[in-house]
Amino acid sequence: MSETYDFLFKFLVIGNAGTGKSCLLHQFIEKRFKDDSNHTIGVEFGSKIINVVNKYVKLQIWDTAGQERFRSVTRSYYRGAAGALLVYDITSRETYNALTNWLTDARMLASQNIVIILCGNKKDLDADREVTFLEASRFAQENELMFLETSALTGENVEEAFIQCARKILNKIESGELDPERMGSGIQYGDAALRQLRSPRRGQAESAQECGC
Amino acid sequence: MARIENGRQSFDSRSMRTISSSHMDDESSVGSDSEINGFTSDRHTDKYGFIGGAQQYSEESAQDLPPEVLRQREVKWLDMLSNWDKWMAKRHSKVRLRCQKGIPPSLRGRAWLYLSGGKVKKEQNQGKFQELDSQAGDPKELDVIEKDLHRQFPFHEMFVSRGGHGQQDLFRVLKAYTVYRPEEGYCQAQAPIAAVLLMHMPAEDAFWGLVQICEKYLPGYYSAGLEAIQLDGEILFALMRRVSPLAYRHLEKHKMEPILYMTEWFMCAFSRTLPWASVLRVWDMFLCDGVKIIFRVGLVLLKCMLGTREKLKACQGQYETMALLRTIDPQYMTEGFLVREVLEVAVSERDIEREHHVQLKRWRKTHGELHHKCPPRMHGARAIMASEPHSRQDLRQNPTIVVPLLPPTPTFKLKEKKSKKKGSMKKSVIPNPYPLPGDPQPPLSEPSLSQLPLSQPPLYHPHLSQSPLSHPPLSHPPLSHPSLSHPLLNVPIDCSLPQQKALNDHVALNDHVSLNDHVALNDHVSLNDHVALNDQPVLNDQPVLNDQPALNDQPALNDQPALNDQPALNDQPALNDQPALNDQPALNDQPTLNDQLAVDVQCPLKVSPTQKSTQSLSSTEADQDTYL
């Protein structure tokens, strides 16, 4: 494996059907809008290494099917996710109203400490907006979520969303709130981090883990 | 007719509106239809209708059959389809074998409809689809369906344009299902299934095909809770143990729940996974033999991808394994390889049922009773046929299939929806049990046909003009069939728009017997054949000179008649004296045939087709025959 990274985070992209989950993923990985995608049945993937606060973090992203009836199936993807993009469509109140259910699922099935960023996608369609920025940010606050409005079409805030989420996880690791060693944390050390761990000067992550105990 | 057209138009405009509104809120910025169309025209469309060879088209992935083999198979299939119940009852293994070899593209839609029992369902529920079609449907379901319309095979020419006829039909079929089974509703995985069907048949047929797949082949797959698919995942995993213990252990070790990797495979019957040539072959077998084919394909892919230690070394971890299974090595998915492997996997219906029993027990222990009771699964065409009593009438081909040997004669009364194919159905004139509103229409084409030089009789058979009647839901105003059926119609060859292409195909259809409008969409061979068609005058003028390129096209062009004539021809090459030929333009295929002798494999053909066909010979044909 030639890839070198400090951490590997498992990420989820969840939310109602047609909110643009796969397009967000595609925009993030390929930096391109995919206008001819199939809808997701089961799961799609992507992975990318990003640099956050001087750490290389590999994101392993699982993009799930949004339709309600797939929920029983997609639940098995949740296990051990460290972060999640919870996506709704700013032009569809229905997708916004479903957020609570998604949130419950994520917290229950992934891990209590999962870091979630709320993404109001299709920001470019402001004329058709049904959900205001204000109410969504209030919802985010109440539920301790980060919040961004994104556009998979223009790419606005897309990378930002993934990076913010990853940064928060790193912070939590450093503060000891998250323990990468714990099973199902959705976090793994990468090769780089392991080298650091083995070297005499121990890495930040290790010390963070120690104070966490 | 006009009334029907009006009805259609009003529907279309409505659905256009809804589609475009979803277009607005979904991905408004994608670009206009015209942009998309523009984009289409400058990229090559493969023979299945996929633009730019999307769906993994390559020379290697698809086998090309020599036209004469194809023609031969078409004849066999025509015979089976006109005597479907007999074949299914007495020679089912032969039907199966032929499904395994691949159904000829021109008859695929029709064959699928017969295999699935959709044909019987449709006949027994006349008018049902129209009724469902005219209902509004649950707005909530419609909303989800609309969001998916442009996401089904977006690179297929039929579905490429927003609000185009493909997307409209898809909407109608999916909506009709939610009205038909409101308690089931719409499942996103039904869309690709419906789309595959629509590539081969008109909306009404596709609807009944979808009904059969959802209720007989894969019951419960699309129901809320998706319990059936999860159960099948467990069954697949258990079968894996026997087929490839190595892969089994790997999946077990990495806690790969089957639904992680098999959901899309099974729910879409591999239509989004395999190269298109393989999808079609898998579906041919699946509709004949049922879900065991799906299991076997899954097992083959798993075995090929995870079956050796070297391969496993490279994918240590759940994500890596998943990623590997998402990017299956093309060599394992080529038509030839895959079909061969699938036939070799020793997994029978019984194995599946046994395992189903075991897994169901286990499920009850861990999850409790199933929430969704679904009907028992039918393992293939024969089981379905046995479970749904039908009358002979239900199997009647409808509209009449163009009979290979026969140039149109008065015996072909429009009202007898009778396939006269191959003499094996002797009791002729049975009145059409379902007379259709527009019956009086055909005179337009029929007499004119007889007045015309019969240079291409089988291609422009008057019976085509029936099709608007038998397919009231046809959604393509440009395809108004009367014009199509006109013998003088010059087939437009150089059309760039998908719709126009479809039009072309519709014509081609006749030629291939099936009147299903979309059938030919995937049968671009026939499209090309028309090129040859237009060369005909030349052929007539210089029968002997038949230039080779035209020759190659010919078998496709002249289809059955040529085929049937061939044995005789080949036996007596001397036959092809020109004077006689020139007198009978209908015969103008023959020189070609003779020229081809050296190359032609179809000659080994048993003489029987000729013999059989003589039973139903019309006068012209009799002439031909004596002549031969």
mmCIF file with all atom_site columns, C-alpha atoms in Angstrom, chain B residues 8-9 11-13 15-16 19 133 149 158-159 161-174 198 203 475-477:
data_model
loop_
_atom_site.group_PDB
_atom_site.id
_atom_site.type_symbol
_atom_site.label_atom_id
_atom_site.label_alt_id
_atom_site.label_comp_id
_atom_site.label_asym_id
_atom_site.label_entity_id
_atom_site.label_seq_id
_atom_site.pdbx_PDB_ins_code
_atom_site.Cartn_x
_atom_site.Cartn_y
_atom_site.Cartn_z
_atom_site.occupancy
_atom_site.B_iso_or_equiv
_atom_site.pdbx_formal_charge
_atom_site.auth_seq_id
_atom_site.auth_comp_id
_atom_site.auth_asym_id
_atom_site.auth_atom_id
_atom_site.pdbx_PDB_model_num
ATOM 1  C CA . ARG B 1 8   ? -52.486 9.733  -25.622 1.00 0.00 ? 8   ARG B CA 1
ATOM 2  C CA . GLN B 1 9   ? -51.526 13.187 -26.388 1.00 0.00 ? 9   GLN B CA 1
ATOM 3  C CA . PHE B 1 11  ? -51.650 12.127 -21.252 1.00 0.00 ? 11  PHE B CA 1
ATOM 4  C CA . ASP B 1 12  ? -48.299 12.851 -22.674 1.00 0.00 ? 12  ASP B CA 1
ATOM 5  C CA . SER B 1 13  ? -48.524 16.518 -22.177 1.00 0.00 ? 13  SER B CA 1
ATOM 6  C CA . SER B 1 15  ? -46.617 13.644 -17.886 1.00 0.00 ? 15  SER B CA 1
ATOM 7  C CA . MET B 1 16  ? -44.287 15.926 -19.706 1.00 0.00 ? 16  MET B CA 1
ATOM 8  C CA . ILE B 1 19  ? -41.369 15.334 -15.583 1.00 0.00 ? 19  ILE B CA 1
ATOM 9  C CA . ASP B 1 133 ? -52.670 4.313  -16.559 1.00 0.00 ? 133 ASP B CA 1
ATOM 10 C CA . LEU B 1 149 ? -36.935 8.894  -14.257 1.00 0.00 ? 149 LEU B CA 1
ATOM 11 C CA . MET B 1 158 ? -34.280 5.622  -25.064 1.00 0.00 ? 158 MET B CA 1
ATOM 12 C CA . PHE B 1 159 ? -33.873 7.278  -21.708 1.00 0.00 ? 159 PHE B CA 1
ATOM 13 C CA . SER B 1 161 ? -33.733 12.848 -23.048 1.00 0.00 ? 161 SER B CA 1
ATOM 14 C CA . ARG B 1 162 ? -35.742 14.279 -20.249 1.00 0.00 ? 162 ARG B CA 1
ATOM 15 C CA . GLY B 1 163 ? -39.407 13.827 -20.779 1.00 0.00 ? 163 GLY B CA 1
ATOM 16 C CA . GLY B 1 164 ? -38.667 11.756 -23.857 1.00 0.00 ? 164 GLY B CA 1
ATOM 17 C CA . HIS B 1 165 ? -40.800 8.779  -24.715 1.00 0.00 ? 165 HIS B CA 1
ATOM 18 C CA . GLY B 1 166 ? -38.634 6.370  -22.758 1.00 0.00 ? 166 GLY B CA 1
ATOM 19 C CA . GLN B 1 167 ? -38.940 8.350  -19.557 1.00 0.00 ? 167 GLN B CA 1
ATOM 20 C CA . GLN B 1 168 ? -42.635 8.861  -20.120 1.00 0.00 ? 168 GLN B CA 1
ATOM 21 C CA . ASP B 1 169 ? -43.245 5.168  -20.522 1.00 0.00 ? 169 ASP B CA 1
ATOM 22 C CA . LEU B 1 170 ? -41.133 4.437  -17.505 1.00 0.00 ? 170 LEU B CA 1
ATOM 23 C CA . PHE B 1 171 ? -43.272 6.804  -15.517 1.00 0.00 ? 171 PHE B CA 1
ATOM 24 C CA . ARG B 1 172 ? -46.455 5.166  -16.742 1.00 0.00 ? 172 ARG B CA 1
ATOM 25 C CA . VAL B 1 173 ? -45.277 1.650  -15.963 1.00 0.00 ? 173 VAL B CA 1
ATOM 26 C CA . LEU B 1 174 ? -43.994 2.457  -12.505 1.00 0.00 ? 174 LEU B CA 1
ATOM 27 C CA . LEU B 1 198 ? -39.203 -1.116 -21.791 1.00 0.00 ? 198 LEU B CA 1
ATOM 28 C CA . ALA B 1 203 ? -45.453 -0.006 -21.890 1.00 0.00 ? 203 ALA B CA 1
ATOM 29 C CA . SER B 1 475 ? -46.617 6.695  -26.632 1.00 0.00 ? 475 SER B CA 1
ATOM 30 C CA . HIS B 1 476 ? -44.893 7.767  -29.725 1.00 0.00 ? 476 HIS B CA 1
ATOM 31 C CA . PRO B 1 477 ? -47.007 9.999  -31.814 1.00 0.00 ? 477 PRO B CA 1
#
